[in-house]
Amino acid sequence: MASSYWESTQRKFWTFTKQQLAFERKKIEESERNLVNLYPLPDRRYLSIYFGNLLTKLARALTIRQQALATAQVYVRRFYTKIEIRRTNPTLVLATALYLACKMEECPQHIRMVLAEVRHCWADASFNDISKIGECEFTLISEMNSQLIIHHPYRSLAELQTQFQLTQEENALAWSAINDHYLTDLPLLHAPHVIAITAMVLAVVLKPTQGGLQLNAAGLTGALQSLGNARGAPQGTQNRVQKLVDWVAESNVDIEAIVECTQELISLYDVWENYTDKTCKDQIAKFVKARGLDK
């Protein structure tokens, strides 16, 4: 097991540039052009929210801790960089990813319990055979080349929050931003510490109050502007944002990467405002049933 992200398979094999990721996805779509044309799907970000909602509901029912849920979300995202979604039963993939993630995060769940909660939580789940989860687990492991160790931003946040004297509310907001970034491509694009630093910067800039800790597109747009202002502020400016930006500059962390992460979250929250489950559910059910993937 790689204790360091810098020596990990995550960094070596599962961190892409945006161009590389787009190329991989285009290659998959081109290889399955007939399926893609026959069964159109909603925006990828809608699907990410839909999958995230399903996994969160199942994880809560099984009282699975956040890190295992996050690992499952990364597994799903990795898997679908290798396999065209229309060739799979997504609910089976999601349930199996969570089952496998619990093993890897040392909080294993009995396979029968997972299946029982799937039936309870997902009324439209289209599989009911334990052996399907076992078969899918083998496929997941194979497609990820047995590279299953995931490094998360939570550890970096825990190490840095004391240094930057985050309040309890700011820490909660940073944690929330990290949770939400799993609904984007960011886990495949940036190192965990970049995500954690982005979350801290946003938490400080947004100045959460007791009245609410909700992230939204408008708030993050303001945060991005504040970050830009801090970058151009006089050296004598000694507010907390400036201190964070100064620290980032001295640590050689790419500020442009932080801006890119913030923009990706803005895009997510903007899309989220118009999201409904029904569109994703109906479109997925269509190809699952038509292709007999529910058997």
mmCIF file of C-alpha atoms in Angstrom:
data_model
loop_
_atom_site.group_PDB
_atom_site.id
_atom_site.type_symbol
_atom_site.label_atom_id
_atom_site.label_comp_id
_atom_site.label_asym_id
_atom_site.label_seq_id
_atom_site.Cartn_x
_atom_site.Cartn_y
_atom_site.Cartn_z
ATOM 1 C CA MET A 1 0.000 0.000 0.000
ATOM 2 C CA ALA A 2 1.381 3.417 -0.992
ATOM 3 C CA SER A 3 1.349 5.653 2.061
ATOM 4 C CA SER A 4 2.281 8.662 -0.057
ATOM 5 C CA TYR A 5 0.082 10.080 -2.796
ATOM 6 C CA TRP A 6 3.213 10.941 -4.786
ATOM 7 C CA GLU A 7 4.165 7.268 -5.049
ATOM 8 C CA SER A 8 0.612 5.989 -5.488
ATOM 9 C CA THR A 9 -1.109 4.356 -8.435
ATOM 10 C CA GLN A 10 -3.665 7.155 -8.141
ATOM 11 C CA ARG A 11 -1.087 9.712 -9.182
ATOM 12 C CA LYS A 12 0.685 7.494 -11.710
ATOM 13 C CA PHE A 13 -2.325 6.003 -13.519
ATOM 14 C CA TRP A 14 -5.541 7.750 -12.474
ATOM 15 C CA THR A 15 -4.766 11.456 -12.647
ATOM 16 C CA PHE A 16 -5.473 13.027 -16.027
ATOM 17 C CA THR A 17 -5.449 16.390 -17.711
ATOM 18 C CA LYS A 18 -8.806 17.612 -18.975
ATOM 19 C CA GLN A 19 -7.687 16.879 -22.519
ATOM 20 C CA GLN A 20 -6.634 13.331 -21.662
ATOM 21 C CA LEU A 21 -9.911 12.628 -19.895
ATOM 22 C CA ALA A 22 -11.939 14.022 -22.790
ATOM 23 C CA PHE A 23 -9.915 11.877 -25.209
ATOM 24 C CA GLU A 24 -10.550 8.696 -23.186
ATOM 25 C CA ARG A 25 -14.275 9.362 -23.069
ATOM 26 C CA LYS A 26 -14.469 10.222 -26.748
ATOM 27 C CA LYS A 27 -12.610 7.013 -27.581
ATOM 28 C CA ILE A 28 -15.172 4.974 -25.629
ATOM 29 C CA GLU A 29 -18.111 6.740 -27.248
ATOM 30 C CA GLU A 30 -16.669 6.258 -30.730
ATOM 31 C CA SER A 31 -16.197 2.544 -30.084
ATOM 32 C CA GLU A 32 -19.873 2.281 -29.055
ATOM 33 C CA ARG A 33 -21.331 4.809 -31.490
ATOM 34 C CA ASN A 34 -24.476 2.781 -32.202
ATOM 35 C CA LEU A 35 -25.353 2.508 -28.506
ATOM 36 C CA VAL A 36 -24.603 6.182 -27.908
ATOM 37 C CA ASN A 37 -26.882 7.234 -30.768
ATOM 38 C CA LEU A 38 -29.646 4.803 -29.832
ATOM 39 C CA TYR A 39 -29.796 5.688 -26.146
ATOM 40 C CA PRO A 40 -29.035 9.368 -25.523
ATOM 41 C CA LEU A 41 -28.249 10.303 -21.927
ATOM 42 C CA PRO A 42 -28.499 13.551 -19.950
ATOM 43 C CA ASP A 43 -25.510 15.805 -19.295
ATOM 44 C CA ARG A 44 -22.706 13.904 -17.551
ATOM 45 C CA ARG A 45 -22.997 16.263 -14.576
ATOM 46 C CA TYR A 46 -26.660 15.300 -14.122
ATOM 47 C CA LEU A 47 -25.656 11.652 -14.097
ATOM 48 C CA SER A 48 -22.972 12.380 -11.509
ATOM 49 C CA ILE A 49 -25.528 14.016 -9.218
ATOM 50 C CA TYR A 50 -27.953 11.140 -9.744
ATOM 51 C CA PHE A 51 -25.327 8.508 -8.959
ATOM 52 C CA GLY A 52 -24.148 10.534 -5.969
ATOM 53 C CA ASN A 53 -27.668 10.725 -4.578
ATOM 54 C CA LEU A 54 -28.195 6.972 -4.943
ATOM 55 C CA LEU A 55 -24.881 6.128 -3.300
ATOM 56 C CA THR A 56 -25.453 8.571 -0.444
ATOM 57 C CA LYS A 57 -28.884 7.127 0.281
ATOM 58 C CA LEU A 58 -27.508 3.585 0.344
ATOM 59 C CA ALA A 59 -24.486 4.561 2.447
ATOM 60 C CA ARG A 60 -26.692 6.220 5.043
ATOM 61 C CA ALA A 61 -28.939 3.181 5.262
ATOM 62 C CA LEU A 62 -25.890 1.008 5.884
ATOM 63 C CA THR A 63 -24.321 3.624 8.226
ATOM 64 C CA ILE A 64 -21.190 3.697 6.098
ATOM 65 C CA ARG A 65 -18.673 6.412 6.880
ATOM 66 C CA GLN A 66 -17.970 9.236 4.467
ATOM 67 C CA GLN A 67 -14.543 8.087 3.308
ATOM 68 C CA ALA A 68 -15.872 4.715 2.122
ATOM 69 C CA LEU A 69 -18.647 6.511 0.251
ATOM 70 C CA ALA A 70 -16.069 8.803 -1.344
ATOM 71 C CA THR A 71 -13.965 5.803 -2.385
ATOM 72 C CA ALA A 72 -17.012 4.240 -4.031
ATOM 73 C CA GLN A 73 -17.676 7.451 -5.948
ATOM 74 C CA VAL A 74 -14.118 7.472 -7.259
ATOM 75 C CA TYR A 75 -14.396 3.810 -8.263
ATOM 76 C CA VAL A 76 -17.537 4.551 -10.274
ATOM 77 C CA ARG A 77 -15.889 7.490 -12.018
ATOM 78 C CA ARG A 78 -12.785 5.476 -12.830
ATOM 79 C CA PHE A 79 -14.811 2.545 -14.117
ATOM 80 C CA TYR A 80 -16.737 4.732 -16.509
ATOM 81 C CA THR A 81 -13.517 6.079 -18.000
ATOM 82 C CA LYS A 82 -12.936 2.510 -19.207
ATOM 83 C CA ILE A 83 -16.422 1.160 -19.938
ATOM 84 C CA GLU A 84 -19.303 2.794 -21.819
ATOM 85 C CA ILE A 85 -22.153 3.298 -19.368
ATOM 86 C CA ARG A 86 -24.761 1.927 -21.793
ATOM 87 C CA ARG A 87 -23.049 -1.456 -21.622
ATOM 88 C CA THR A 88 -23.739 -1.699 -17.896
ATOM 89 C CA ASN A 89 -26.500 -1.753 -15.308
ATOM 90 C CA PRO A 90 -25.531 1.413 -13.378
ATOM 91 C CA THR A 91 -27.373 0.500 -10.162
ATOM 92 C CA LEU A 92 -25.441 -2.763 -10.032
ATOM 93 C CA VAL A 93 -22.171 -0.911 -10.599
ATOM 94 C CA LEU A 94 -22.991 1.594 -7.845
ATOM 95 C CA ALA A 95 -23.938 -1.056 -5.281
ATOM 96 C CA THR A 96 -20.851 -3.114 -6.095
ATOM 97 C CA ALA A 97 -18.559 -0.085 -5.929
ATOM 98 C CA LEU A 98 -19.824 0.689 -2.427
ATOM 99 C CA TYR A 99 -19.478 -2.950 -1.369
ATOM 100 C CA LEU A 100 -15.888 -3.032 -2.648
ATOM 101 C CA ALA A 101 -15.048 0.373 -1.161
ATOM 102 C CA CYS A 102 -16.156 -0.795 2.283
ATOM 103 C CA LYS A 103 -13.707 -3.691 2.056
ATOM 104 C CA MET A 104 -10.868 -1.393 1.060
ATOM 105 C CA GLU A 105 -11.666 1.161 3.769
ATOM 106 C CA GLU A 106 -11.809 -1.575 6.424
ATOM 107 C CA CYS A 107 -15.493 -1.243 7.211
ATOM 108 C CA PRO A 108 -16.803 -4.310 5.322
ATOM 109 C CA GLN A 109 -20.501 -4.948 4.809
ATOM 110 C CA HIS A 110 -22.037 -8.370 4.308
ATOM 111 C CA ILE A 111 -23.067 -8.823 0.702
ATOM 112 C CA ARG A 112 -26.565 -9.934 1.726
ATOM 113 C CA MET A 113 -26.997 -6.770 3.789
ATOM 114 C CA VAL A 114 -25.935 -4.625 0.851
ATOM 115 C CA LEU A 115 -28.449 -6.332 -1.425
ATOM 116 C CA ALA A 116 -31.215 -6.031 1.192
ATOM 117 C CA GLU A 117 -30.638 -2.292 1.566
ATOM 118 C CA VAL A 118 -30.460 -1.858 -2.205
ATOM 119 C CA ARG A 119 -33.951 -3.347 -2.463
ATOM 120 C CA HIS A 120 -35.153 -1.102 0.358
ATOM 121 C CA CYS A 121 -33.495 2.162 -0.750
ATOM 122 C CA TRP A 122 -33.703 1.870 -4.510
ATOM 123 C CA ALA A 123 -37.244 0.896 -5.398
ATOM 124 C CA ASP A 124 -36.339 0.619 -9.083
ATOM 125 C CA ALA A 125 -33.151 -1.423 -8.597
ATOM 126 C CA SER A 126 -33.118 -3.909 -11.451
ATOM 127 C CA PHE A 127 -31.163 -6.803 -9.946
ATOM 128 C CA ASN A 128 -31.804 -9.104 -7.011
ATOM 129 C CA ASP A 129 -29.103 -11.751 -7.184
ATOM 130 C CA ILE A 130 -26.076 -11.739 -4.896
ATOM 131 C CA SER A 131 -23.987 -13.436 -7.566
ATOM 132 C CA LYS A 132 -24.399 -10.345 -9.769
ATOM 133 C CA ILE A 133 -22.576 -8.232 -7.190
ATOM 134 C CA GLY A 134 -19.790 -10.825 -7.031
ATOM 135 C CA GLU A 135 -19.415 -10.852 -10.810
ATOM 136 C CA CYS A 136 -19.483 -7.064 -11.014
ATOM 137 C CA GLU A 137 -16.888 -6.801 -8.240
ATOM 138 C CA PHE A 138 -14.490 -8.911 -10.307
ATOM 139 C CA THR A 139 -15.119 -6.652 -13.318
ATOM 140 C CA LEU A 140 -14.531 -3.473 -11.319
ATOM 141 C CA ILE A 141 -11.259 -4.781 -9.912
ATOM 142 C CA SER A 142 -10.144 -5.912 -13.350
ATOM 143 C CA GLU A 143 -10.945 -2.622 -15.108
ATOM 144 C CA MET A 144 -9.141 -0.669 -12.390
ATOM 145 C CA ASN A 145 -6.153 -3.057 -12.689
ATOM 146 C CA SER A 146 -6.446 -3.857 -8.961
ATOM 147 C CA GLN A 147 -5.380 -0.272 -8.221
ATOM 148 C CA LEU A 148 -7.851 0.302 -5.423
ATOM 149 C CA ILE A 149 -6.091 2.542 -2.885
ATOM 150 C CA ILE A 150 -7.616 6.017 -2.899
ATOM 151 C CA HIS A 151 -6.019 9.092 -1.342
ATOM 152 C CA HIS A 152 -8.672 11.602 -0.247
ATOM 153 C CA PRO A 153 -8.519 15.340 0.559
ATOM 154 C CA TYR A 154 -9.959 14.778 4.054
ATOM 155 C CA ARG A 155 -6.528 13.899 5.447
ATOM 156 C CA SER A 156 -4.933 17.056 4.034
ATOM 157 C CA LEU A 157 -7.803 19.131 5.404
ATOM 158 C CA ALA A 158 -7.328 17.635 8.871
ATOM 159 C CA GLU A 159 -3.592 18.384 8.743
ATOM 160 C CA LEU A 160 -4.014 21.984 7.570
ATOM 161 C CA GLN A 161 -7.133 23.199 9.363
ATOM 162 C CA THR A 162 -5.263 23.817 12.634
ATOM 163 C CA GLN A 163 -2.461 25.644 10.894
ATOM 164 C CA PHE A 164 -4.953 28.070 9.334
ATOM 165 C CA GLN A 165 -7.149 28.219 12.439
ATOM 166 C CA LEU A 166 -10.376 27.299 10.682
ATOM 167 C CA THR A 167 -13.449 27.784 12.810
ATOM 168 C CA GLN A 168 -15.858 24.904 13.304
ATOM 169 C CA GLU A 169 -18.214 26.440 10.731
ATOM 170 C CA GLU A 170 -15.428 26.960 8.208
ATOM 171 C CA ASN A 171 -14.235 23.401 8.656
ATOM 172 C CA ALA A 172 -17.797 22.148 8.072
ATOM 173 C CA LEU A 173 -18.031 24.194 4.872
ATOM 174 C CA ALA A 174 -14.646 22.942 3.649
ATOM 175 C CA TRP A 175 -15.722 19.347 4.386
ATOM 176 C CA SER A 176 -18.935 19.955 2.431
ATOM 177 C CA ALA A 177 -16.990 21.267 -0.563
ATOM 178 C CA ILE A 178 -14.785 18.163 -0.514
ATOM 179 C CA ASN A 179 -17.869 15.915 -0.368
ATOM 180 C CA ASP A 180 -19.357 17.704 -3.366
ATOM 181 C CA HIS A 181 -16.225 17.589 -5.492
ATOM 182 C CA TYR A 182 -16.785 13.827 -5.901
ATOM 183 C CA LEU A 183 -19.747 14.746 -8.120
ATOM 184 C CA THR A 184 -17.323 16.312 -10.589
ATOM 185 C CA ASP A 185 -14.255 15.158 -12.534
ATOM 186 C CA LEU A 186 -11.927 16.798 -10.007
ATOM 187 C CA PRO A 187 -10.886 13.497 -8.320
ATOM 188 C CA LEU A 188 -9.464 12.465 -11.695
ATOM 189 C CA LEU A 189 -7.831 15.821 -12.428
ATOM 190 C CA HIS A 190 -6.142 17.121 -9.288
ATOM 191 C CA ALA A 191 -4.180 15.883 -6.295
ATOM 192 C CA PRO A 192 -6.054 15.548 -2.981
ATOM 193 C CA HIS A 193 -4.106 18.374 -1.314
ATOM 194 C CA VAL A 194 -5.141 20.773 -4.098
ATOM 195 C CA ILE A 195 -8.791 19.942 -3.450
ATOM 196 C CA ALA A 196 -8.313 20.379 0.311
ATOM 197 C CA ILE A 197 -6.626 23.770 -0.106
ATOM 198 C CA THR A 198 -9.379 24.880 -2.482
ATOM 199 C CA ALA A 199 -11.977 23.868 0.096
ATOM 200 C CA MET A 200 -10.192 25.830 2.824
ATOM 201 C CA VAL A 201 -9.849 28.936 0.688
ATOM 202 C CA LEU A 202 -13.548 28.806 -0.168
ATOM 203 C CA ALA A 203 -14.492 28.266 3.468
ATOM 204 C CA VAL A 204 -12.529 31.327 4.551
ATOM 205 C CA VAL A 205 -13.695 33.526 1.676
ATOM 206 C CA LEU A 206 -17.360 32.603 2.019
ATOM 207 C CA LYS A 207 -17.306 33.400 5.746
ATOM 208 C CA PRO A 208 -20.038 30.930 6.758
ATOM 209 C CA THR A 209 -22.486 32.051 9.403
ATOM 210 C CA GLN A 210 -24.655 30.127 11.796
ATOM 211 C CA GLY A 211 -27.581 30.878 9.501
ATOM 212 C CA GLY A 212 -26.386 28.574 6.754
ATOM 213 C CA LEU A 213 -23.490 26.630 5.308
ATOM 214 C CA GLN A 214 -24.909 25.833 1.876
ATOM 215 C CA LEU A 215 -22.612 26.144 -1.094
ATOM 216 C CA ASN A 216 -24.051 27.556 -4.310
ATOM 217 C CA ALA A 217 -22.919 28.876 -7.661
ATOM 218 C CA ALA A 218 -23.438 32.544 -6.787
ATOM 219 C CA GLY A 219 -21.474 32.246 -3.562
ATOM 220 C CA LEU A 220 -18.574 30.488 -5.245
ATOM 221 C CA THR A 221 -18.483 33.073 -8.031
ATOM 222 C CA GLY A 222 -18.033 35.713 -5.339
ATOM 223 C CA ALA A 223 -15.371 33.584 -3.702
ATOM 224 C CA LEU A 224 -13.501 33.294 -6.994
ATOM 225 C CA GLN A 225 -13.568 37.081 -7.355
ATOM 226 C CA SER A 226 -12.301 37.507 -3.805
ATOM 227 C CA LEU A 227 -9.479 35.068 -4.500
ATOM 228 C CA GLY A 228 -8.540 37.062 -7.582
ATOM 229 C CA ASN A 229 -8.581 40.291 -5.585
ATOM 230 C CA ALA A 230 -6.384 38.727 -2.914
ATOM 231 C CA ARG A 231 -3.872 37.626 -5.522
ATOM 232 C CA GLY A 232 -3.507 41.209 -6.703
ATOM 233 C CA ALA A 233 -3.703 42.867 -3.302
ATOM 234 C CA PRO A 234 -0.785 44.919 -1.899
ATOM 235 C CA GLN A 235 1.794 42.978 0.055
ATOM 236 C CA GLY A 236 0.806 44.781 3.232
ATOM 237 C CA THR A 237 -2.705 43.327 3.165
ATOM 238 C CA GLN A 238 -2.971 40.905 6.077
ATOM 239 C CA ASN A 239 -6.450 39.403 5.875
ATOM 240 C CA ARG A 240 -6.923 35.652 6.170
ATOM 241 C CA VAL A 241 -7.512 35.192 2.447
ATOM 242 C CA GLN A 242 -4.238 36.956 1.688
ATOM 243 C CA LYS A 243 -2.418 34.785 4.204
ATOM 244 C CA LEU A 244 -3.818 31.659 2.577
ATOM 245 C CA VAL A 245 -2.861 32.854 -0.893
ATOM 246 C CA ASP A 246 0.623 33.811 0.318
ATOM 247 C CA TRP A 247 1.035 30.360 1.831
ATOM 248 C CA VAL A 248 -0.114 28.709 -1.403
ATOM 249 C CA ALA A 249 2.389 30.777 -3.401
ATOM 250 C CA GLU A 250 5.220 29.878 -1.040
ATOM 251 C CA SER A 251 4.297 26.187 -1.071
ATOM 252 C CA ASN A 252 4.412 26.023 -4.880
ATOM 253 C CA VAL A 253 0.802 24.818 -5.104
ATOM 254 C CA ASP A 254 -0.620 26.019 -8.422
ATOM 255 C CA ILE A 255 -3.108 28.832 -7.764
ATOM 256 C CA GLU A 256 -4.490 28.302 -11.268
ATOM 257 C CA ALA A 257 -5.394 24.758 -10.231
ATOM 258 C CA ILE A 258 -7.297 26.145 -7.243
ATOM 259 C CA VAL A 259 -9.144 28.548 -9.531
ATOM 260 C CA GLU A 260 -9.935 25.661 -11.899
ATOM 261 C CA CYS A 261 -11.301 23.586 -9.004
ATOM 262 C CA THR A 262 -13.460 26.496 -7.896
ATOM 263 C CA GLN A 263 -14.807 26.973 -11.414
ATOM 264 C CA GLU A 264 -15.665 23.277 -11.623
ATOM 265 C CA LEU A 265 -17.655 23.518 -8.392
ATOM 266 C CA ILE A 266 -19.418 26.638 -9.666
ATOM 267 C CA SER A 267 -20.428 24.672 -12.768
ATOM 268 C CA LEU A 268 -21.716 21.803 -10.607
ATOM 269 C CA TYR A 269 -23.873 24.012 -8.398
ATOM 270 C CA ASP A 270 -25.182 25.913 -11.403
ATOM 271 C CA VAL A 271 -26.320 22.643 -13.026
ATOM 272 C CA TRP A 272 -27.656 21.332 -9.710
ATOM 273 C CA GLU A 273 -30.212 24.144 -9.542
ATOM 274 C CA ASN A 274 -32.059 22.650 -12.523
ATOM 275 C CA TYR A 275 -31.527 18.991 -11.692
ATOM 276 C CA THR A 276 -34.314 16.424 -11.299
ATOM 277 C CA ASP A 277 -33.959 12.687 -10.698
ATOM 278 C CA LYS A 278 -36.622 11.704 -13.201
ATOM 279 C CA THR A 279 -34.712 12.515 -16.377
ATOM 280 C CA CYS A 280 -31.704 10.404 -15.411
ATOM 281 C CA LYS A 281 -33.800 7.574 -13.995
ATOM 282 C CA ASP A 282 -35.963 7.279 -17.113
ATOM 283 C CA GLN A 283 -33.092 7.414 -19.591
ATOM 284 C CA ILE A 284 -31.065 4.812 -17.717
ATOM 285 C CA ALA A 285 -34.058 2.509 -17.262
ATOM 286 C CA LYS A 286 -34.662 2.679 -21.003
ATOM 287 C CA PHE A 287 -31.360 1.149 -22.078
ATOM 288 C CA VAL A 288 -31.137 -1.229 -19.079
ATOM 289 C CA LYS A 289 -34.476 -2.815 -19.984
ATOM 290 C CA ALA A 290 -34.015 -2.669 -23.742
ATOM 291 C CA ARG A 291 -30.646 -4.415 -23.559
ATOM 292 C CA GLY A 292 -31.712 -6.963 -20.957
ATOM 293 C CA LEU A 293 -29.182 -5.706 -18.406
ATOM 294 C CA ASP A 294 -31.700 -6.132 -15.599
ATOM 295 C CA LYS A 295 -31.600 -9.928 -15.826
#
